[in-house]
Amino acid sequence: MKTYICFLTAAMLLAAAGCRKDLAFSEPDFEVSVERDQYQVGDTVAFLFRGNPDYLTFYSGESGNNYANRERTSVTGTPKMSFTSFAQYGTQQNTLSLLVSTDFSGKVDADIAQATWTDITSQAKLSTGADNTPSGEIDLSAFADGDKTVYVAFRYIGTQSATSAQKTWTIKNFQLYTETAAGEKVYSVNAIPAAGFTAVSIKNDDKKWTQNATQLQMAGGGANTPDNEDWIVAALIPNRVNPDWGVGIKDVTGTLNTFRYVLQQPGDREVVFVASNANVTGAKSITRKINIHVSQ
């Protein structure tokens, strides 16, 4: 009989808890305000909250964090590319070139020589010995066509010589972005790993392009190093962009009365907070918006 009573009591408690959860699941009661609507870049704005939703997500309205662009996957404008370079050691000249193709198959080992490659090295400023030399903005408009893939390659050529050494090239800060008519830069790629570079050795497999989270590097060799030809290629869609994301600033584990944020970009912006209540049965959300102006 005691065992039966324990089981019955436990079942009643679970049922009651379930009822309470259902009753607690409702549209969030949430409001937000600010002390003023005029700020400058670098100012800290304090958002004051009333209510206690389960979750809060913050959109600053700045590039990459704009609520209006949360479902955007492409953008119209001028596609551009940039990177930094560093030429070290060696004395051989013109060992690095920048190439673009729109008819490459993507099969780097088999078809790289069969594709039509346009040399756009002249559009980039390359290092003459200084680290992290900015390439400048490289316009890819001539190659971009809707959602079609554009292949970008760095090609390295070093020659065997008894009197000169081959250079080492390091590429960092590779970026692909679209500049909109409003002057906004919307990034498709803002780091080396996101570009998905693939290396291929045409001559001298002992020397190849390497890559990690921050750089691409091709290290040639000293005098009498055999001829080198090495490519590293990325398949890119210039107008393809990642949706903007909100930042989670609160969950069910606590309360939040004030949220402070340092404004980083000038302009008129719509700051959005998404307040949500959620449990196993579903979720309900509301948005609250604040319009502010940020001066340079």
JSON list of C-alpha atoms in Angstrom, two decimals, residues 49-185:
[
{"chain": "A", "resi": 49, "resn": "PHE", "atom": "CA", "xyz": [14.11, 46.44, -19.53]},
{"chain": "A", "resi": 50, "resn": "ARG", "atom": "CA", "xyz": [10.74, 45.79, -17.96]},
{"chain": "A", "resi": 51, "resn": "GLY", "atom": "CA", "xyz": [9.56, 42.19, -17.71]},
{"chain": "A", "resi": 52, "resn": "ASN", "atom": "CA", "xyz": [11.37, 38.88, -17.50]},
{"chain": "A", "resi": 53, "resn": "PRO", "atom": "CA", "xyz": [11.10, 36.75, -20.66]},
{"chain": "A", "resi": 54, "resn": "ASP", "atom": "CA", "xyz": [12.80, 33.37, -20.76]},
{"chain": "A", "resi": 55, "resn": "TYR", "atom": "CA", "xyz": [15.16, 34.42, -23.56]},
{"chain": "A", "resi": 56, "resn": "LEU", "atom": "CA", "xyz": [16.37, 37.68, -25.07]},
{"chain": "A", "resi": 57, "resn": "THR", "atom": "CA", "xyz": [18.16, 38.08, -28.40]},
{"chain": "A", "resi": 58, "resn": "PHE", "atom": "CA", "xyz": [19.81, 41.37, -29.35]},
{"chain": "A", "resi": 59, "resn": "TYR", "atom": "CA", "xyz": [20.27, 42.90, -32.82]},
{"chain": "A", "resi": 60, "resn": "SER", "atom": "CA", "xyz": [22.37, 46.10, -32.73]},
{"chain": "A", "resi": 61, "resn": "GLY", "atom": "CA", "xyz": [21.28, 47.16, -36.22]},
{"chain": "A", "resi": 62, "resn": "GLU", "atom": "CA", "xyz": [24.94, 47.32, -37.26]},
{"chain": "A", "resi": 63, "resn": "SER", "atom": "CA", "xyz": [26.49, 45.40, -40.16]},
{"chain": "A", "resi": 64, "resn": "GLY", "atom": "CA", "xyz": [26.30, 41.66, -39.49]},
{"chain": "A", "resi": 65, "resn": "ASN", "atom": "CA", "xyz": [23.81, 42.13, -36.65]},
{"chain": "A", "resi": 66, "resn": "ASN", "atom": "CA", "xyz": [20.81, 43.63, -38.43]},
{"chain": "A", "resi": 67, "resn": "TYR", "atom": "CA", "xyz": [17.39, 42.13, -37.71]},
{"chain": "A", "resi": 68, "resn": "ALA", "atom": "CA", "xyz": [16.11, 43.11, -41.18]},
{"chain": "A", "resi": 69, "resn": "ASN", "atom": "CA", "xyz": [18.82, 40.92, -42.75]},
{"chain": "A", "resi": 70, "resn": "ARG", "atom": "CA", "xyz": [18.31, 37.81, -40.61]},
{"chain": "A", "resi": 71, "resn": "GLU", "atom": "CA", "xyz": [17.06, 35.81, -43.63]},
{"chain": "A", "resi": 72, "resn": "ARG", "atom": "CA", "xyz": [19.22, 37.45, -46.33]},
{"chain": "A", "resi": 73, "resn": "THR", "atom": "CA", "xyz": [21.43, 35.05, -48.31]},
{"chain": "A", "resi": 74, "resn": "SER", "atom": "CA", "xyz": [22.46, 37.25, -51.24]},
{"chain": "A", "resi": 75, "resn": "VAL", "atom": "CA", "xyz": [23.08, 40.93, -51.86]},
{"chain": "A", "resi": 76, "resn": "THR", "atom": "CA", "xyz": [23.26, 43.30, -54.82]},
{"chain": "A", "resi": 77, "resn": "GLY", "atom": "CA", "xyz": [26.28, 45.53, -55.29]},
{"chain": "A", "resi": 78, "resn": "THR", "atom": "CA", "xyz": [29.93, 45.51, -56.33]},
{"chain": "A", "resi": 79, "resn": "PRO", "atom": "CA", "xyz": [31.81, 42.31, -55.42]},
{"chain": "A", "resi": 80, "resn": "LYS", "atom": "CA", "xyz": [35.30, 42.96, -54.10]},
{"chain": "A", "resi": 81, "resn": "MET", "atom": "CA", "xyz": [38.21, 41.01, -52.67]},
{"chain": "A", "resi": 82, "resn": "SER", "atom": "CA", "xyz": [41.16, 41.97, -50.51]},
{"chain": "A", "resi": 83, "resn": "PHE", "atom": "CA", "xyz": [44.04, 40.36, -48.62]},
{"chain": "A", "resi": 84, "resn": "THR", "atom": "CA", "xyz": [47.45, 41.14, -47.19]},
{"chain": "A", "resi": 85, "resn": "SER", "atom": "CA", "xyz": [50.76, 39.64, -48.33]},
{"chain": "A", "resi": 86, "resn": "PHE", "atom": "CA", "xyz": [54.32, 39.21, -47.09]},
{"chain": "A", "resi": 87, "resn": "ALA", "atom": "CA", "xyz": [57.29, 38.38, -49.34]},
{"chain": "A", "resi": 88, "resn": "GLN", "atom": "CA", "xyz": [60.28, 36.96, -47.45]},
{"chain": "A", "resi": 89, "resn": "TYR", "atom": "CA", "xyz": [63.72, 35.62, -48.22]},
{"chain": "A", "resi": 90, "resn": "GLY", "atom": "CA", "xyz": [64.92, 34.81, -51.73]},
{"chain": "A", "resi": 91, "resn": "THR", "atom": "CA", "xyz": [65.62, 37.17, -54.59]},
{"chain": "A", "resi": 92, "resn": "GLN", "atom": "CA", "xyz": [63.51, 35.78, -57.43]},
{"chain": "A", "resi": 93, "resn": "GLN", "atom": "CA", "xyz": [60.95, 38.27, -58.72]},
{"chain": "A", "resi": 94, "resn": "ASN", "atom": "CA", "xyz": [57.35, 37.92, -59.95]},
{"chain": "A", "resi": 95, "resn": "THR", "atom": "CA", "xyz": [56.90, 34.53, -58.29]},
{"chain": "A", "resi": 96, "resn": "LEU", "atom": "CA", "xyz": [53.30, 35.13, -57.16]},
{"chain": "A", "resi": 97, "resn": "SER", "atom": "CA", "xyz": [50.30, 35.84, -59.36]},
{"chain": "A", "resi": 98, "resn": "LEU", "atom": "CA", "xyz": [46.58, 36.26, -58.72]},
{"chain": "A", "resi": 99, "resn": "LEU", "atom": "CA", "xyz": [44.25, 34.52, -61.19]},
{"chain": "A", "resi": 100, "resn": "VAL", "atom": "CA", "xyz": [40.48, 34.25, -61.69]},
{"chain": "A", "resi": 101, "resn": "SER", "atom": "CA", "xyz": [38.44, 31.71, -63.69]},
{"chain": "A", "resi": 102, "resn": "THR", "atom": "CA", "xyz": [34.73, 31.26, -64.37]},
{"chain": "A", "resi": 103, "resn": "ASP", "atom": "CA", "xyz": [35.01, 28.03, -66.40]},
{"chain": "A", "resi": 104, "resn": "PHE", "atom": "CA", "xyz": [37.22, 25.93, -64.12]},
{"chain": "A", "resi": 105, "resn": "SER", "atom": "CA", "xyz": [35.63, 22.58, -63.28]},
{"chain": "A", "resi": 106, "resn": "GLY", "atom": "CA", "xyz": [36.82, 22.62, -59.68]},
{"chain": "A", "resi": 107, "resn": "LYS", "atom": "CA", "xyz": [38.88, 19.44, -60.16]},
{"chain": "A", "resi": 108, "resn": "VAL", "atom": "CA", "xyz": [42.20, 20.91, -59.14]},
{"chain": "A", "resi": 109, "resn": "ASP", "atom": "CA", "xyz": [44.36, 17.88, -59.89]},
{"chain": "A", "resi": 110, "resn": "ALA", "atom": "CA", "xyz": [43.01, 17.16, -63.37]},
{"chain": "A", "resi": 111, "resn": "ASP", "atom": "CA", "xyz": [41.59, 20.27, -65.01]},
{"chain": "A", "resi": 112, "resn": "ILE", "atom": "CA", "xyz": [43.42, 23.30, -63.64]},
{"chain": "A", "resi": 113, "resn": "ALA", "atom": "CA", "xyz": [45.43, 23.71, -66.84]},
{"chain": "A", "resi": 114, "resn": "GLN", "atom": "CA", "xyz": [42.35, 23.32, -69.04]},
{"chain": "A", "resi": 115, "resn": "ALA", "atom": "CA", "xyz": [40.49, 26.29, -67.57]},
{"chain": "A", "resi": 116, "resn": "THR", "atom": "CA", "xyz": [40.67, 29.88, -68.75]},
{"chain": "A", "resi": 117, "resn": "TRP", "atom": "CA", "xyz": [42.48, 31.91, -66.12]},
{"chain": "A", "resi": 118, "resn": "THR", "atom": "CA", "xyz": [42.60, 35.71, -66.17]},
{"chain": "A", "resi": 119, "resn": "ASP", "atom": "CA", "xyz": [45.67, 37.25, -64.55]},
{"chain": "A", "resi": 120, "resn": "ILE", "atom": "CA", "xyz": [44.57, 40.15, -62.31]},
{"chain": "A", "resi": 121, "resn": "THR", "atom": "CA", "xyz": [47.84, 40.51, -60.40]},
{"chain": "A", "resi": 122, "resn": "SER", "atom": "CA", "xyz": [48.12, 44.10, -61.59]},
{"chain": "A", "resi": 123, "resn": "GLN", "atom": "CA", "xyz": [44.98, 44.98, -59.61]},
{"chain": "A", "resi": 124, "resn": "ALA", "atom": "CA", "xyz": [46.63, 44.01, -56.32]},
{"chain": "A", "resi": 125, "resn": "LYS", "atom": "CA", "xyz": [49.47, 45.63, -54.44]},
{"chain": "A", "resi": 126, "resn": "LEU", "atom": "CA", "xyz": [51.86, 42.86, -53.37]},
{"chain": "A", "resi": 127, "resn": "SER", "atom": "CA", "xyz": [54.50, 42.92, -50.67]},
{"chain": "A", "resi": 128, "resn": "THR", "atom": "CA", "xyz": [58.02, 43.92, -51.58]},
{"chain": "A", "resi": 129, "resn": "GLY", "atom": "CA", "xyz": [59.29, 42.89, -48.17]},
{"chain": "A", "resi": 130, "resn": "ALA", "atom": "CA", "xyz": [56.84, 44.45, -45.71]},
{"chain": "A", "resi": 131, "resn": "ASP", "atom": "CA", "xyz": [54.57, 42.20, -43.64]},
{"chain": "A", "resi": 132, "resn": "ASN", "atom": "CA", "xyz": [50.79, 42.45, -44.05]},
{"chain": "A", "resi": 133, "resn": "THR", "atom": "CA", "xyz": [50.90, 44.66, -47.13]},
{"chain": "A", "resi": 134, "resn": "PRO", "atom": "CA", "xyz": [47.26, 45.50, -48.02]},
{"chain": "A", "resi": 135, "resn": "SER", "atom": "CA", "xyz": [46.30, 44.47, -51.55]},
{"chain": "A", "resi": 136, "resn": "GLY", "atom": "CA", "xyz": [43.72, 47.21, -51.87]},
{"chain": "A", "resi": 137, "resn": "GLU", "atom": "CA", "xyz": [40.18, 46.54, -53.09]},
{"chain": "A", "resi": 138, "resn": "ILE", "atom": "CA", "xyz": [40.07, 44.21, -56.10]},
{"chain": "A", "resi": 139, "resn": "ASP", "atom": "CA", "xyz": [36.89, 44.58, -58.16]},
{"chain": "A", "resi": 140, "resn": "LEU", "atom": "CA", "xyz": [35.44, 41.24, -59.30]},
{"chain": "A", "resi": 141, "resn": "SER", "atom": "CA", "xyz": [32.48, 42.69, -61.20]},
{"chain": "A", "resi": 142, "resn": "ALA", "atom": "CA", "xyz": [33.85, 41.43, -64.53]},
{"chain": "A", "resi": 143, "resn": "PHE", "atom": "CA", "xyz": [33.65, 37.84, -63.29]},
{"chain": "A", "resi": 144, "resn": "ALA", "atom": "CA", "xyz": [30.55, 37.76, -61.06]},
{"chain": "A", "resi": 145, "resn": "ASP", "atom": "CA", "xyz": [27.35, 36.44, -62.62]},
{"chain": "A", "resi": 146, "resn": "GLY", "atom": "CA", "xyz": [24.50, 35.82, -60.21]},
{"chain": "A", "resi": 147, "resn": "ASP", "atom": "CA", "xyz": [24.97, 32.61, -58.26]},
{"chain": "A", "resi": 148, "resn": "LYS", "atom": "CA", "xyz": [27.70, 31.24, -60.51]},
{"chain": "A", "resi": 149, "resn": "THR", "atom": "CA", "xyz": [30.97, 30.17, -58.91]},
{"chain": "A", "resi": 150, "resn": "VAL", "atom": "CA", "xyz": [34.09, 32.25, -59.41]},
{"chain": "A", "resi": 151, "resn": "TYR", "atom": "CA", "xyz": [37.45, 30.55, -58.82]},
{"chain": "A", "resi": 152, "resn": "VAL", "atom": "CA", "xyz": [40.26, 32.63, -57.34]},
{"chain": "A", "resi": 153, "resn": "ALA", "atom": "CA", "xyz": [43.80, 31.26, -57.29]},
{"chain": "A", "resi": 154, "resn": "PHE", "atom": "CA", "xyz": [47.22, 32.24, -56.02]},
{"chain": "A", "resi": 155, "resn": "ARG", "atom": "CA", "xyz": [49.85, 30.69, -58.31]},
{"chain": "A", "resi": 156, "resn": "TYR", "atom": "CA", "xyz": [53.48, 30.42, -57.27]},
{"chain": "A", "resi": 157, "resn": "ILE", "atom": "CA", "xyz": [56.31, 29.80, -59.72]},
{"chain": "A", "resi": 158, "resn": "GLY", "atom": "CA", "xyz": [59.92, 29.40, -58.62]},
{"chain": "A", "resi": 159, "resn": "THR", "atom": "CA", "xyz": [62.83, 28.42, -60.85]},
{"chain": "A", "resi": 160, "resn": "GLN", "atom": "CA", "xyz": [65.89, 26.33, -60.12]},
{"chain": "A", "resi": 161, "resn": "SER", "atom": "CA", "xyz": [68.98, 28.52, -59.96]},
{"chain": "A", "resi": 162, "resn": "ALA", "atom": "CA", "xyz": [72.47, 28.24, -58.60]},
{"chain": "A", "resi": 163, "resn": "THR", "atom": "CA", "xyz": [72.59, 31.95, -57.88]},
{"chain": "A", "resi": 164, "resn": "SER", "atom": "CA", "xyz": [69.14, 32.91, -56.59]},
{"chain": "A", "resi": 165, "resn": "ALA", "atom": "CA", "xyz": [66.72, 31.56, -53.98]},
{"chain": "A", "resi": 166, "resn": "GLN", "atom": "CA", "xyz": [62.96, 31.23, -54.29]},
{"chain": "A", "resi": 167, "resn": "LYS", "atom": "CA", "xyz": [60.78, 33.49, -52.17]},
{"chain": "A", "resi": 168, "resn": "THR", "atom": "CA", "xyz": [58.34, 32.62, -49.39]},
{"chain": "A", "resi": 169, "resn": "TRP", "atom": "CA", "xyz": [54.90, 34.20, -49.69]},
{"chain": "A", "resi": 170, "resn": "THR", "atom": "CA", "xyz": [52.36, 34.51, -46.86]},
{"chain": "A", "resi": 171, "resn": "ILE", "atom": "CA", "xyz": [48.76, 35.56, -47.49]},
{"chain": "A", "resi": 172, "resn": "LYS", "atom": "CA", "xyz": [46.55, 36.74, -44.61]},
{"chain": "A", "resi": 173, "resn": "ASN", "atom": "CA", "xyz": [43.29, 38.60, -44.00]},
{"chain": "A", "resi": 174, "resn": "PHE", "atom": "CA", "xyz": [41.58, 37.25, -47.11]},
{"chain": "A", "resi": 175, "resn": "GLN", "atom": "CA", "xyz": [38.14, 38.80, -47.54]},
{"chain": "A", "resi": 176, "resn": "LEU", "atom": "CA", "xyz": [35.36, 38.66, -50.11]},
{"chain": "A", "resi": 177, "resn": "TYR", "atom": "CA", "xyz": [32.53, 41.15, -49.80]},
{"chain": "A", "resi": 178, "resn": "THR", "atom": "CA", "xyz": [29.89, 43.08, -51.68]},
{"chain": "A", "resi": 179, "resn": "GLU", "atom": "CA", "xyz": [29.78, 46.85, -51.41]},
{"chain": "A", "resi": 180, "resn": "THR", "atom": "CA", "xyz": [26.17, 48.00, -51.65]},
{"chain": "A", "resi": 181, "resn": "ALA", "atom": "CA", "xyz": [24.92, 51.24, -53.17]},
{"chain": "A", "resi": 182, "resn": "ALA", "atom": "CA", "xyz": [24.62, 52.59, -49.62]},
{"chain": "A", "resi": 183, "resn": "GLY", "atom": "CA", "xyz": [28.31, 51.91, -49.00]},
{"chain": "A", "resi": 184, "resn": "GLU", "atom": "CA", "xyz": [27.81, 48.92, -46.70]},
{"chain": "A", "resi": 185, "resn": "LYS", "atom": "CA", "xyz": [30.32, 46.08, -46.93]}
]
